[in-house]
PDB file of C-alpha atoms in Angstrom:
ATOM      1  CA  MET A 260     -29.677 -22.136  41.227  1.00 92.00           C
ATOM      2  CA  GLN A 261     -28.844 -25.812  40.864  1.00 95.00           C
ATOM      3  CA  THR A 262     -27.837 -27.133  37.457  1.00 96.00           C
ATOM      4  CA  VAL A 263     -28.163 -30.647  36.046  1.00 97.00           C
ATOM      5  CA  PHE A 264     -26.546 -31.722  32.775  1.00 96.00           C
ATOM      6  CA  PHE A 265     -27.969 -34.788  31.012  1.00 96.00           C
ATOM      7  CA  THR A 266     -25.411 -36.349  28.718  1.00 94.00           C
ATOM      8  CA  GLY A 267     -24.765 -39.596  26.888  1.00 93.00           C
ATOM      9  CA  LYS A 268     -24.765 -41.285  23.508  1.00 90.00           C
ATOM     10  CA  GLY A 269     -27.214 -40.035  20.904  1.00 88.00           C
ATOM     11  CA  GLY A 270     -30.578 -41.776  21.129  1.00 88.00           C
ATOM     12  CA  VAL A 271     -30.298 -43.069  24.709  1.00 92.00           C
ATOM     13  CA  GLY A 272     -33.065 -40.775  25.958  1.00 92.00           C
ATOM     14  CA  LYS A 273     -31.250 -37.708  27.324  1.00 93.00           C
ATOM     15  CA  SER A 274     -33.961 -35.367  26.085  1.00 93.00           C
ATOM     16  CA  SER A 275     -36.785 -37.488  27.522  1.00 93.00           C
ATOM     17  CA  LEU A 276     -35.198 -37.718  30.961  1.00 96.00           C
ATOM     18  CA  SER A 277     -34.192 -34.064  31.088  1.00 96.00           C
ATOM     19  CA  ALA A 278     -37.754 -33.090  30.132  1.00 96.00           C
ATOM     20  CA  ALA A 279     -39.198 -35.464  32.749  1.00 96.00           C
ATOM     21  CA  LEU A 280     -36.901 -34.116  35.469  1.00 97.00           C
ATOM     22  CA  ALA A 281     -37.770 -30.525  34.588  1.00 97.00           C
ATOM     23  CA  TRP A 282     -41.465 -31.364  34.753  1.00 96.00           C
ATOM     24  CA  GLN A 283     -41.148 -33.175  38.083  1.00 96.00           C
ATOM     25  CA  LEU A 284     -39.257 -30.281  39.646  1.00 97.00           C
ATOM     26  CA  ALA A 285     -41.758 -27.720  38.338  1.00 96.00           C
ATOM     27  CA  ASP A 286     -44.639 -29.909  39.502  1.00 94.00           C
ATOM     28  CA  LYS A 287     -43.285 -29.489  43.040  1.00 93.00           C
ATOM     29  CA  GLY A 288     -43.493 -25.723  42.673  1.00 94.00           C
ATOM     30  CA  ASN A 289     -39.899 -24.967  41.668  1.00 96.00           C
ATOM     31  CA  ARG A 290     -39.055 -22.421  39.008  1.00 97.00           C
ATOM     32  CA  VAL A 291     -37.277 -24.442  36.341  1.00 97.00           C
ATOM     33  CA  LEU A 292     -35.572 -23.602  33.051  1.00 97.00           C
ATOM     34  CA  ALA A 293     -35.036 -26.550  30.705  1.00 97.00           C
ATOM     35  CA  THR A 294     -32.786 -25.824  27.751  1.00 95.00           C
ATOM     36  CA  SER A 295     -31.328 -27.901  24.941  1.00 93.00           C
ATOM     37  CA  PHE A 296     -27.798 -27.466  23.598  1.00 90.00           C
ATOM     38  CA  ASP A 297     -28.194 -30.389  21.216  1.00 85.00           C
ATOM     39  CA  PRO A 298     -28.289 -29.167  17.577  1.00 80.00           C
ATOM     40  CA  ALA A 299     -30.851 -31.951  16.926  1.00 79.00           C
ATOM     41  CA  HIS A 300     -33.365 -30.428  19.343  1.00 83.00           C
ATOM     42  CA  ASN A 301     -36.085 -32.716  20.741  1.00 86.00           C
ATOM     43  CA  LEU A 302     -37.247 -30.651  23.697  1.00 91.00           C
ATOM     44  CA  GLY A 303     -39.936 -28.819  21.745  1.00 90.00           C
ATOM     45  CA  ASP A 304     -41.253 -32.063  20.265  1.00 90.00           C
ATOM     46  CA  ILE A 305     -41.516 -33.635  23.711  1.00 91.00           C
ATOM     47  CA  PHE A 306     -43.571 -30.743  25.064  1.00 92.00           C
ATOM     48  CA  GLY A 307     -45.432 -30.141  21.814  1.00 89.00           C
ATOM     49  CA  GLU A 308     -44.166 -26.562  21.627  1.00 89.00           C
ATOM     50  CA  GLN A 309     -42.399 -24.499  18.978  1.00 91.00           C
ATOM     51  CA  LEU A 310     -39.304 -23.404  20.880  1.00 90.00           C
ATOM     52  CA  SER A 311     -36.581 -20.915  20.044  1.00 89.00           C
ATOM     53  CA  HIS A 312     -33.454 -19.247  21.403  1.00 87.00           C
ATOM     54  CA  THR A 313     -35.705 -17.175  23.688  1.00 90.00           C
ATOM     55  CA  LYS A 314     -37.106 -18.945  26.747  1.00 93.00           C
ATOM     56  CA  ARG A 315     -40.869 -19.252  27.097  1.00 94.00           C
ATOM     57  CA  ARG A 316     -43.211 -20.386  29.842  1.00 96.00           C
ATOM     58  CA  TYR A 317     -44.805 -23.796  29.370  1.00 95.00           C
ATOM     59  CA  GLN A 318     -48.551 -23.371  29.701  1.00 92.00           C
ATOM     60  CA  ASP A 319     -49.553 -22.047  33.140  1.00 92.00           C
ATOM     61  CA  THR A 320     -46.640 -23.595  35.055  1.00 95.00           C
ATOM     62  CA  THR A 321     -43.350 -22.613  36.665  1.00 97.00           C
ATOM     63  CA  LEU A 322     -41.479 -24.408  33.870  1.00 97.00           C
ATOM     64  CA  PHE A 323     -39.722 -22.452  31.116  1.00 97.00           C
ATOM     65  CA  LEU A 324     -38.366 -24.015  27.928  1.00 97.00           C
ATOM     66  CA  GLN A 325     -35.647 -23.005  25.480  1.00 94.00           C
ATOM     67  CA  GLU A 326     -33.754 -24.496  22.556  1.00 92.00           C
ATOM     68  CA  THR A 327     -30.396 -22.749  22.375  1.00 86.00           C
ATOM     69  CA  ASP A 328     -29.579 -21.691  18.821  1.00 83.00           C
ATOM     70  CA  LEU A 329     -25.847 -22.395  18.565  1.00 75.00           C
ATOM     71  CA  GLU A 330     -25.627 -20.694  15.170  1.00 74.00           C
ATOM     72  CA  GLN A 331     -27.074 -17.499  16.643  1.00 75.00           C
ATOM     73  CA  SER A 332     -24.772 -17.809  19.655  1.00 73.00           C
ATOM     74  CA  ALA A 333     -21.813 -18.246  17.286  1.00 70.00           C
ATOM     75  CA  GLN A 334     -22.756 -15.098  15.378  1.00 71.00           C
ATOM     76  CA  GLU A 335     -23.067 -13.127  18.624  1.00 71.00           C
ATOM     77  CA  TYR A 336     -19.749 -14.502  19.894  1.00 67.00           C
ATOM     78  CA  LEU A 337     -17.903 -13.609  16.693  1.00 66.00           C
ATOM     79  CA  LYS A 338     -19.555 -10.213  16.371  1.00 68.00           C
ATOM     80  CA  ALA A 339     -18.490  -9.227  19.880  1.00 66.00           C
ATOM     81  CA  ASN A 340     -14.929 -10.471  19.539  1.00 63.00           C
ATOM     82  CA  MET A 341     -14.346  -9.416  15.936  1.00 61.00           C
ATOM     83  CA  GLY A 342     -15.686  -5.971  16.786  1.00 59.00           C
ATOM     84  CA  LEU A 343     -12.939  -5.563  19.353  1.00 59.00           C
ATOM     85  CA  LEU A 344     -10.285  -6.903  16.979  1.00 58.00           C
ATOM     86  CA  GLU A 345     -11.314  -4.516  14.221  1.00 59.00           C
ATOM     87  CA  GLU A 346     -11.326  -1.608  16.655  1.00 56.00           C
ATOM     88  CA  VAL A 347      -7.935  -2.391  18.184  1.00 56.00           C
ATOM     89  CA  TYR A 348      -6.262  -3.399  14.938  1.00 57.00           C
ATOM     90  CA  SER A 349      -7.970  -0.942  12.595  1.00 55.00           C
ATOM     91  CA  TYR A 350      -4.564   0.174  11.348  1.00 51.00           C
ATOM     92  CA  THR A 351      -3.972  -3.304   9.854  1.00 51.00           C
ATOM     93  CA  ARG A 352      -6.618  -2.812   7.179  1.00 53.00           C
ATOM     94  CA  THR A 353      -3.922  -1.523   4.894  1.00 48.00           C
ATOM     95  CA  LEU A 354      -2.393  -5.005   5.139  1.00 49.00           C
ATOM     96  CA  ASN A 355      -5.780  -6.630   4.421  1.00 57.00           C
ATOM     97  CA  MET A 356      -5.818  -8.238   7.872  1.00 52.00           C
ATOM     98  CA  ASP A 357      -9.540  -7.591   8.262  1.00 55.00           C
ATOM     99  CA  ARG A 358     -10.157 -10.312   5.662  1.00 62.00           C
ATOM    100  CA  TYR A 359      -8.684 -12.900   8.024  1.00 58.00           C
ATOM    101  CA  PHE A 360     -10.877 -11.775  10.890  1.00 56.00           C
ATOM    102  CA  LYS A 361     -13.983 -12.317   8.775  1.00 62.00           C
ATOM    103  CA  ILE A 362     -13.223 -15.964   8.000  1.00 65.00           C
ATOM    104  CA  LEU A 363     -12.931 -16.859  11.690  1.00 61.00           C
ATOM    105  CA  ARG A 364     -16.578 -17.926  11.602  1.00 62.00           C
ATOM    106  CA  TYR A 365     -15.528 -21.011   9.637  1.00 64.00           C
ATOM    107  CA  SER A 366     -12.830 -22.005  12.116  1.00 66.00           C
ATOM    108  CA  PRO A 367     -12.998 -25.293  14.056  1.00 65.00           C
ATOM    109  CA  GLY A 368     -14.206 -24.826  17.605  1.00 70.00           C
ATOM    110  CA  VAL A 369     -16.567 -21.907  16.961  1.00 74.00           C
ATOM    111  CA  GLU A 370     -19.619 -24.078  17.742  1.00 76.00           C
ATOM    112  CA  GLU A 371     -18.090 -25.179  21.049  1.00 83.00           C
ATOM    113  CA  TYR A 372     -17.288 -21.597  22.026  1.00 81.00           C
ATOM    114  CA  ALA A 373     -20.794 -20.561  21.037  1.00 81.00           C
ATOM    115  CA  ALA A 374     -22.189 -23.182  23.430  1.00 84.00           C
ATOM    116  CA  LEU A 375     -19.803 -22.043  26.151  1.00 86.00           C
ATOM    117  CA  THR A 376     -20.864 -18.429  25.629  1.00 84.00           C
ATOM    118  CA  ALA A 377     -24.534 -19.434  25.842  1.00 87.00           C
ATOM    119  CA  MET A 378     -23.860 -21.447  29.008  1.00 90.00           C
ATOM    120  CA  GLU A 379     -21.994 -18.551  30.633  1.00 89.00           C
ATOM    121  CA  GLN A 380     -24.884 -16.247  29.794  1.00 88.00           C
ATOM    122  CA  LEU A 381     -27.389 -18.655  31.356  1.00 91.00           C
ATOM    123  CA  PHE A 382     -25.371 -18.946  34.569  1.00 93.00           C
ATOM    124  CA  ARG A 383     -24.940 -15.188  34.798  1.00 91.00           C
ATOM    125  CA  GLU A 384     -28.407 -13.975  33.818  1.00 92.00           C
ATOM    126  CA  GLU A 385     -30.694 -16.703  35.181  1.00 94.00           C
ATOM    127  CA  ARG A 386     -29.098 -17.634  38.492  1.00 91.00           C
ATOM    128  CA  ASN A 387     -31.565 -15.511  40.475  1.00 93.00           C
ATOM    129  CA  ASN A 388     -34.565 -16.264  38.264  1.00 95.00           C
ATOM    130  CA  PHE A 389     -34.774 -20.035  38.658  1.00 96.00           C
ATOM    131  CA  ASP A 390     -34.332 -22.724  41.281  1.00 96.00           C
ATOM    132  CA  TYR A 391     -33.129 -25.245  38.702  1.00 97.00           C
ATOM    133  CA  LEU A 392     -31.477 -25.243  35.298  1.00 97.00           C
ATOM    134  CA  VAL A 393     -31.763 -28.523  33.357  1.00 97.00           C
ATOM    135  CA  ILE A 394     -29.518 -28.808  30.292  1.00 96.00           C
ATOM    136  CA  ASP A 395     -29.940 -31.408  27.554  1.00 94.00           C
ATOM    137  CA  THR A 396     -26.525 -31.756  25.917  1.00 92.00           C
ATOM    138  CA  PRO A 397     -25.241 -32.887  22.500  1.00 87.00           C
ATOM    139  CA  PRO A 398     -23.720 -36.363  22.102  1.00 82.00           C
ATOM    140  CA  THR A 399     -20.535 -37.280  23.951  1.00 83.00           C
ATOM    141  CA  GLY A 400     -17.724 -35.731  21.891  1.00 84.00           C
ATOM    142  CA  LEU A 401     -19.154 -32.227  21.575  1.00 85.00           C
ATOM    143  CA  THR A 402     -20.320 -32.204  25.196  1.00 90.00           C
ATOM    144  CA  LEU A 403     -16.880 -33.072  26.551  1.00 91.00           C
ATOM    145  CA  ARG A 404     -15.275 -30.355  24.437  1.00 90.00           C
ATOM    146  CA  ILE A 405     -17.798 -27.805  25.725  1.00 90.00           C
ATOM    147  CA  LEU A 406     -17.285 -28.834  29.354  1.00 92.00           C
ATOM    148  CA  ALA A 407     -13.494 -28.718  28.940  1.00 92.00           C
ATOM    149  CA  LEU A 408     -13.465 -25.243  27.391  1.00 90.00           C
ATOM    150  CA  PRO A 409     -13.649 -23.131  30.586  1.00 91.00           C
ATOM    151  CA  THR A 410     -10.462 -24.677  31.988  1.00 91.00           C
ATOM    152  CA  VAL A 411      -8.716 -24.717  28.595  1.00 91.00           C
ATOM    153  CA  THR A 412      -9.703 -21.117  27.904  1.00 89.00           C
ATOM    154  CA  VAL A 413      -8.572 -19.796  31.291  1.00 91.00           C
ATOM    155  CA  THR A 414      -5.205 -21.526  30.796  1.00 92.00           C
ATOM    156  CA  TRP A 415      -4.724 -19.976  27.343  1.00 89.00           C
ATOM    157  CA  ILE A 416      -5.864 -16.539  28.496  1.00 90.00           C
ATOM    158  CA  ASP A 417      -3.259 -16.626  31.261  1.00 91.00           C
ATOM    159  CA  ARG A 418      -0.622 -17.307  28.598  1.00 91.00           C
ATOM    160  CA  LEU A 419      -1.987 -14.540  26.370  1.00 89.00           C
ATOM    161  CA  VAL A 420      -1.972 -12.061  29.263  1.00 88.00           C
ATOM    162  CA  GLY A 421       1.723 -12.795  29.741  1.00 88.00           C
ATOM    163  CA  ILE A 422       2.448 -12.294  26.036  1.00 88.00           C
ATOM    164  CA  ARG A 423       0.390  -9.089  25.946  1.00 84.00           C
ATOM    165  CA  ARG A 424       2.253  -7.751  28.962  1.00 82.00           C
ATOM    166  CA  GLU A 425       5.556  -8.281  27.142  1.00 85.00           C
ATOM    167  CA  ILE A 426       4.207  -6.376  24.120  1.00 83.00           C
ATOM    168  CA  LEU A 427       3.137  -3.463  26.325  1.00 81.00           C
ATOM    169  CA  ASP A 428       6.500  -3.429  28.094  1.00 78.00           C
ATOM    170  CA  LYS A 429       8.282  -3.156  24.739  1.00 79.00           C
ATOM    171  CA  ARG A 430       5.937  -0.377  23.648  1.00 70.00           C
ATOM    172  CA  HIS A 431       6.672   1.452  26.891  1.00 65.00           C
ATOM    173  CA  THR A 432      10.401   1.130  26.278  1.00 71.00           C
ATOM    174  CA  ILE A 433      10.026   2.533  22.754  1.00 65.00           C
ATOM    175  CA  HIS A 434       7.882   5.373  24.085  1.00 61.00           C
ATOM    176  CA  ASN A 435      10.531   6.326  26.635  1.00 61.00           C
ATOM    177  CA  ILE A 436      13.203   6.352  23.930  1.00 59.00           C
ATOM    178  CA  MET A 437      11.281   8.126  21.171  1.00 56.00           C
ATOM    179  CA  GLY A 438       8.975  10.301  23.237  1.00 56.00           C
ATOM    180  CA  LYS A 439       5.444  11.171  22.168  1.00 53.00           C
ATOM    181  CA  TYR A 440       3.994   9.393  19.148  1.00 51.00           C
ATOM    182  CA  ASP A 441       3.396  11.302  15.950  1.00 50.00           C
ATOM    183  CA  GLU A 442       0.014  13.030  16.287  1.00 49.00           C
ATOM    184  CA  GLU A 443      -0.886  11.948  12.755  1.00 50.00           C
ATOM    185  CA  GLY A 444      -0.019   8.299  13.328  1.00 45.00           C
ATOM    186  CA  THR A 445      -1.664   5.550  15.327  1.00 46.00           C
ATOM    187  CA  ARG A 446      -1.303   6.023  19.059  1.00 53.00           C
ATOM    188  CA  LEU A 447      -0.848   2.621  20.718  1.00 57.00           C
ATOM    189  CA  ALA A 448      -1.517   1.885  24.372  1.00 61.00           C
ATOM    190  CA  TYR A 449       1.469   0.847  26.433  1.00 60.00           C
ATOM    191  CA  THR A 450      -0.094   0.519  29.908  1.00 67.00           C
ATOM    192  CA  GLU A 451      -2.408  -2.306  30.952  1.00 67.00           C
ATOM    193  CA  LYS A 452      -5.172   0.036  32.122  1.00 75.00           C
ATOM    194  CA  ASP A 453      -5.256   1.772  28.709  1.00 74.00           C
ATOM    195  CA  ASP A 454      -4.967  -1.355  26.568  1.00 78.00           C
ATOM    196  CA  ALA A 455      -8.320  -2.605  25.241  1.00 77.00           C
ATOM    197  CA  VAL A 456      -6.936  -6.057  24.457  1.00 80.00           C
ATOM    198  CA  MET A 457      -5.642  -6.560  28.003  1.00 83.00           C
ATOM    199  CA  GLN A 458      -8.934  -5.384  29.467  1.00 85.00           C
ATOM    200  CA  LYS A 459     -10.844  -7.786  27.231  1.00 83.00           C
ATOM    201  CA  LEU A 460      -8.563 -10.673  28.179  1.00 86.00           C
ATOM    202  CA  ARG A 461      -9.112 -10.012  31.870  1.00 87.00           C
ATOM    203  CA  GLU A 462     -12.856  -9.717  31.390  1.00 87.00           C
ATOM    204  CA  MET A 463     -12.966 -13.016  29.484  1.00 85.00           C
ATOM    205  CA  ARG A 464     -10.837 -14.728  32.099  1.00 90.00           C
ATOM    206  CA  ASP A 465     -13.176 -13.639  34.888  1.00 92.00           C
ATOM    207  CA  ARG A 466     -16.246 -14.824  32.977  1.00 88.00           C
ATOM    208  CA  TYR A 467     -14.860 -18.238  32.030  1.00 90.00           C
ATOM    209  CA  ASP A 468     -13.356 -18.770  35.468  1.00 93.00           C
ATOM    210  CA  ARG A 469     -16.825 -18.241  36.955  1.00 93.00           C
ATOM    211  CA  VAL A 470     -18.167 -20.879  34.544  1.00 93.00           C
ATOM    212  CA  ARG A 471     -15.430 -23.285  35.610  1.00 93.00           C
ATOM    213  CA  THR A 472     -16.192 -22.671  39.274  1.00 93.00           C
ATOM    214  CA  THR A 473     -19.901 -23.235  38.655  1.00 93.00           C
ATOM    215  CA  LEU A 474     -19.302 -26.499  36.785  1.00 93.00           C
ATOM    216  CA  GLU A 475     -17.099 -27.845  39.567  1.00 92.00           C
ATOM    217  CA  GLY A 476     -19.332 -26.572  42.388  1.00 91.00           C
ATOM    218  CA  ALA A 477     -21.750 -28.327  44.710  1.00 90.00           C
ATOM    219  CA  ASP A 478     -24.789 -26.876  42.911  1.00 93.00           C
ATOM    220  CA  THR A 479     -23.930 -28.610  39.634  1.00 94.00           C
ATOM    221  CA  GLY A 480     -24.402 -32.269  38.792  1.00 94.00           C
ATOM    222  CA  ILE A 481     -23.913 -34.409  35.707  1.00 96.00           C
ATOM    223  CA  ALA A 482     -26.258 -37.267  34.902  1.00 96.00           C
ATOM    224  CA  VAL A 483     -25.038 -39.848  32.396  1.00 96.00           C
ATOM    225  CA  VAL A 484     -27.754 -41.661  30.472  1.00 96.00           C
ATOM    226  CA  THR A 485     -27.133 -45.063  28.922  1.00 95.00           C
ATOM    227  CA  ASN A 486     -29.140 -48.006  27.584  1.00 96.00           C
ATOM    228  CA  PRO A 487     -28.790 -51.701  28.461  1.00 95.00           C
ATOM    229  CA  ASP A 488     -26.700 -52.513  25.401  1.00 92.00           C
ATOM    230  CA  PHE A 489     -22.973 -52.684  24.829  1.00 87.00           C
ATOM    231  CA  LEU A 490     -22.745 -49.952  22.202  1.00 87.00           C
ATOM    232  CA  SER A 491     -24.058 -47.583  24.868  1.00 89.00           C
ATOM    233  CA  LEU A 492     -21.593 -49.094  27.323  1.00 90.00           C
ATOM    234  CA  ARG A 493     -18.546 -48.222  25.199  1.00 89.00           C
ATOM    235  CA  GLU A 494     -19.733 -44.661  24.621  1.00 90.00           C
ATOM    236  CA  SER A 495     -20.532 -44.231  28.316  1.00 92.00           C
ATOM    237  CA  GLN A 496     -17.077 -45.474  29.266  1.00 93.00           C
ATOM    238  CA  ARG A 497     -15.498 -42.743  27.130  1.00 92.00           C
ATOM    239  CA  LEU A 498     -17.847 -40.200  28.658  1.00 93.00           C
ATOM    240  CA  LEU A 499     -17.134 -41.207  32.255  1.00 93.00           C
ATOM    241  CA  LYS A 500     -13.397 -41.135  31.557  1.00 93.00           C
ATOM    242  CA  GLY A 501     -13.695 -37.595  30.217  1.00 93.00           C
ATOM    243  CA  ILE A 502     -15.834 -36.408  33.142  1.00 94.00           C
ATOM    244  CA  THR A 503     -13.313 -37.873  35.592  1.00 92.00           C
ATOM    245  CA  GLU A 504     -10.358 -36.248  33.824  1.00 93.00           C
ATOM    246  CA  LEU A 505     -12.159 -32.888  33.868  1.00 91.00           C
ATOM    247  CA  GLN A 506     -12.878 -33.357  37.589  1.00 91.00           C
ATOM    248  CA  LEU A 507     -16.564 -32.641  37.110  1.00 93.00           C
ATOM    249  CA  PRO A 508     -19.266 -33.807  39.539  1.00 92.00           C
ATOM    250  CA  LEU A 509     -20.833 -37.002  38.205  1.00 94.00           C
ATOM    251  CA  ARG A 510     -23.942 -37.538  40.333  1.00 93.00           C
ATOM    252  CA  THR A 511     -26.085 -40.220  38.724  1.00 96.00           C
ATOM    253  CA  LEU A 512     -26.038 -42.974  36.134  1.00 96.00           C
ATOM    254  CA  PHE A 513     -29.453 -43.538  34.556  1.00 97.00           C
ATOM    255  CA  THR A 514     -29.871 -46.799  32.688  1.00 96.00           C
ATOM    256  CA  ASN A 515     -32.825 -45.990  30.457  1.00 95.00           C
ATOM    257  CA  LYS A 516     -35.261 -48.159  28.471  1.00 94.00           C
ATOM    258  CA  VAL A 517     -34.843 -51.198  30.724  1.00 96.00           C
ATOM    259  CA  THR A 518     -37.190 -54.173  30.273  1.00 94.00           C
ATOM    260  CA  GLY A 519     -37.533 -57.419  32.196  1.00 93.00           C
ATOM    261  CA  GLU A 520     -35.416 -59.157  29.582  1.00 94.00           C
ATOM    262  CA  SER A 521     -32.626 -56.566  29.814  1.00 95.00           C
ATOM    263  CA  GLU A 522     -32.347 -56.335  33.612  1.00 95.00           C
ATOM    264  CA  ALA A 523     -29.334 -58.636  33.726  1.00 94.00           C
ATOM    265  CA  THR A 524     -27.607 -56.705  30.938  1.00 94.00           C
ATOM    266  CA  ALA A 525     -28.314 -53.449  32.762  1.00 95.00           C
ATOM    267  CA  GLU A 526     -26.768 -54.779  35.959  1.00 94.00           C
ATOM    268  CA  ARG A 527     -23.645 -55.984  34.138  1.00 94.00           C
ATOM    269  CA  LEU A 528     -23.337 -52.683  32.279  1.00 93.00           C
ATOM    270  CA  GLU A 529     -23.597 -50.654  35.496  1.00 94.00           C
ATOM    271  CA  ARG A 530     -20.999 -52.857  37.144  1.00 93.00           C
ATOM    272  CA  GLU A 531     -18.564 -52.387  34.242  1.00 93.00           C
ATOM    273  CA  LEU A 532     -19.112 -48.645  34.181  1.00 93.00           C
ATOM    274  CA  LEU A 533     -18.920 -47.850  37.878  1.00 93.00           C
ATOM    275  CA  GLY A 534     -17.319 -50.862  39.544  1.00 89.00           C
ATOM    276  CA  THR A 535     -17.507 -50.321  43.303  1.00 84.00           C
ATOM    277  CA  ARG A 536     -17.945 -46.537  43.159  1.00 88.00           C
ATOM    278  CA  GLU A 537     -20.373 -45.486  45.852  1.00 89.00           C
ATOM    279  CA  ASP A 538     -20.338 -41.775  45.042  1.00 91.00           C
ATOM    280  CA  VAL A 539     -22.534 -42.226  41.952  1.00 94.00           C
ATOM    281  CA  THR A 540     -26.203 -43.105  42.308  1.00 95.00           C
ATOM    282  CA  ARG A 541     -27.541 -45.766  39.925  1.00 95.00           C
ATOM    283  CA  LYS A 542     -31.115 -45.609  38.705  1.00 96.00           C
ATOM    284  CA  ARG A 543     -32.901 -47.772  36.142  1.00 96.00           C
ATOM    285  CA  VAL A 544     -35.726 -46.287  34.117  1.00 95.00           C
ATOM    286  CA  PRO A 545     -38.137 -48.735  32.469  1.00 94.00           C
ATOM    287  CA  LEU A 546     -38.906 -48.644  28.774  1.00 90.00           C
ATOM    288  CA  ILE A 547     -42.047 -46.565  28.403  1.00 82.00           C
ATOM    289  CA  GLN A 548     -44.474 -46.858  25.498  1.00 74.00           C
ATOM    290  CA  HIS A 549     -46.205 -43.503  25.465  1.00 65.00           C
ATOM    291  CA  GLU A 550     -49.774 -43.492  24.292  1.00 63.00           C
ATOM    292  CA  GLN A 551     -50.297 -39.808  25.045  1.00 61.00           C
ATOM    293  CA  PRO A 552     -48.563 -36.664  23.793  1.00 62.00           C
ATOM    294  CA  ALA A 553     -47.381 -35.712  27.299  1.00 70.00           C
ATOM    295  CA  CYS A 554     -44.350 -37.992  27.150  1.00 77.00           C
ATOM    296  CA  TYR A 555     -42.525 -35.862  29.730  1.00 87.00           C
ATOM    297  CA  ILE A 556     -44.728 -37.408  32.413  1.00 88.00           C
ATOM    298  CA  MET A 557     -43.384 -40.641  33.888  1.00 89.00           C
ATOM    299  CA  ASP A 558     -43.869 -42.569  37.117  1.00 89.00           C
ATOM    300  CA  THR A 559     -40.134 -43.001  37.777  1.00 93.00           C
ATOM    301  CA  ASP A 560     -38.830 -40.446  40.254  1.00 95.00           C
ATOM    302  CA  LEU A 561     -35.787 -38.675  38.798  1.00 96.00           C
ATOM    303  CA  VAL A 562     -35.439 -36.032  41.513  1.00 96.00           C
ATOM    304  CA  ALA A 563     -34.312 -38.225  44.415  1.00 95.00           C
ATOM    305  CA  PRO A 564     -31.564 -40.145  42.531  1.00 95.00           C
ATOM    306  CA  LEU A 565     -29.964 -36.790  41.701  1.00 95.00           C
ATOM    307  CA  GLY A 566     -30.029 -35.729  45.336  1.00 92.00           C
ATOM    308  CA  LEU A 567     -32.099 -32.627  44.567  1.00 88.00           C
ATOM    309  CA  ALA A 568     -34.330 -30.774  46.974  1.00 66.00           C
ATOM    310  CA  GLN A 569     -37.899 -32.050  47.075  1.00 57.00           C
ATOM    311  CA  THR A 570     -39.607 -28.715  47.734  1.00 58.00           C
ATOM    312  CA  PRO A 571     -38.915 -25.097  46.686  1.00 59.00           C
ATOM    313  CA  GLY A 572     -36.283 -23.303  48.733  1.00 57.00           C
ATOM    314  CA  GLU A 573     -34.689 -26.399  50.300  1.00 56.00           C
ATOM    315  CA  HIS A 574     -31.509 -26.043  48.272  1.00 53.00           C
ATOM    316  CA  ARG A 575     -30.908 -22.408  49.210  1.00 47.00           C
TER     317      ARG A 575
END
């Protein structure tokens, strides 16, 4: 399954181009899933459908649509992780520690981890169901944090595994000195294979490392969308800097909503953004005044500039 992320400043047309690409790929017979991670979902409006967290087929086509509910993903993420914490640290309830677990849902970063969890689930569950996954992302700041999380999380988990190993070693030492724990007390694990926390850390590391590998792989591409104006330029510069620092595969720069009067501005903007880089394809998309509801249909080819296969099965 090949994955394309559309990202850029709010209002530049990410949703329109991601919808158009998904339609063009499906029109060629590919099985396509288009999903939105943007809390201000537009995908359903573009296709005239009431979308939800559950994917649904668009009419009688090979295109499926979904608007990821980050709040629901956050609840699922916290439920899974807090369930483990409460199970492992049930003995701390006498210290009222369970109260602190419950307020984690209000912590900064929960929305980003919810998006990461949803993305990991898509990669894992849909990889054999679709030829293409097209993701419409939130504006720049949130998107960069989401894309950075796999690497950041794997790094922190490695540190936590080391700390957990030290805790287990100390427990083992105490066990050897004191012998068997009191049958009426809490029996704590002191080997890695018996420790639920260590097993969870390793499971999480494997999952997020697979996400990182997928994001950096040849089957993933990032398309930056901008407009021929200098507010979009500044935002796109921050975005390109972040993508470069994260070592993610930037494939294409789409300059959207270009008119005859803005051609020169578009050319200058592209030159400032990319300089002499030849590894990024540049494509201008004209300003389209839609007079029909099917605004996902456009004459501009979005498939070729992204280097995607033209017919089903070519990318396998």
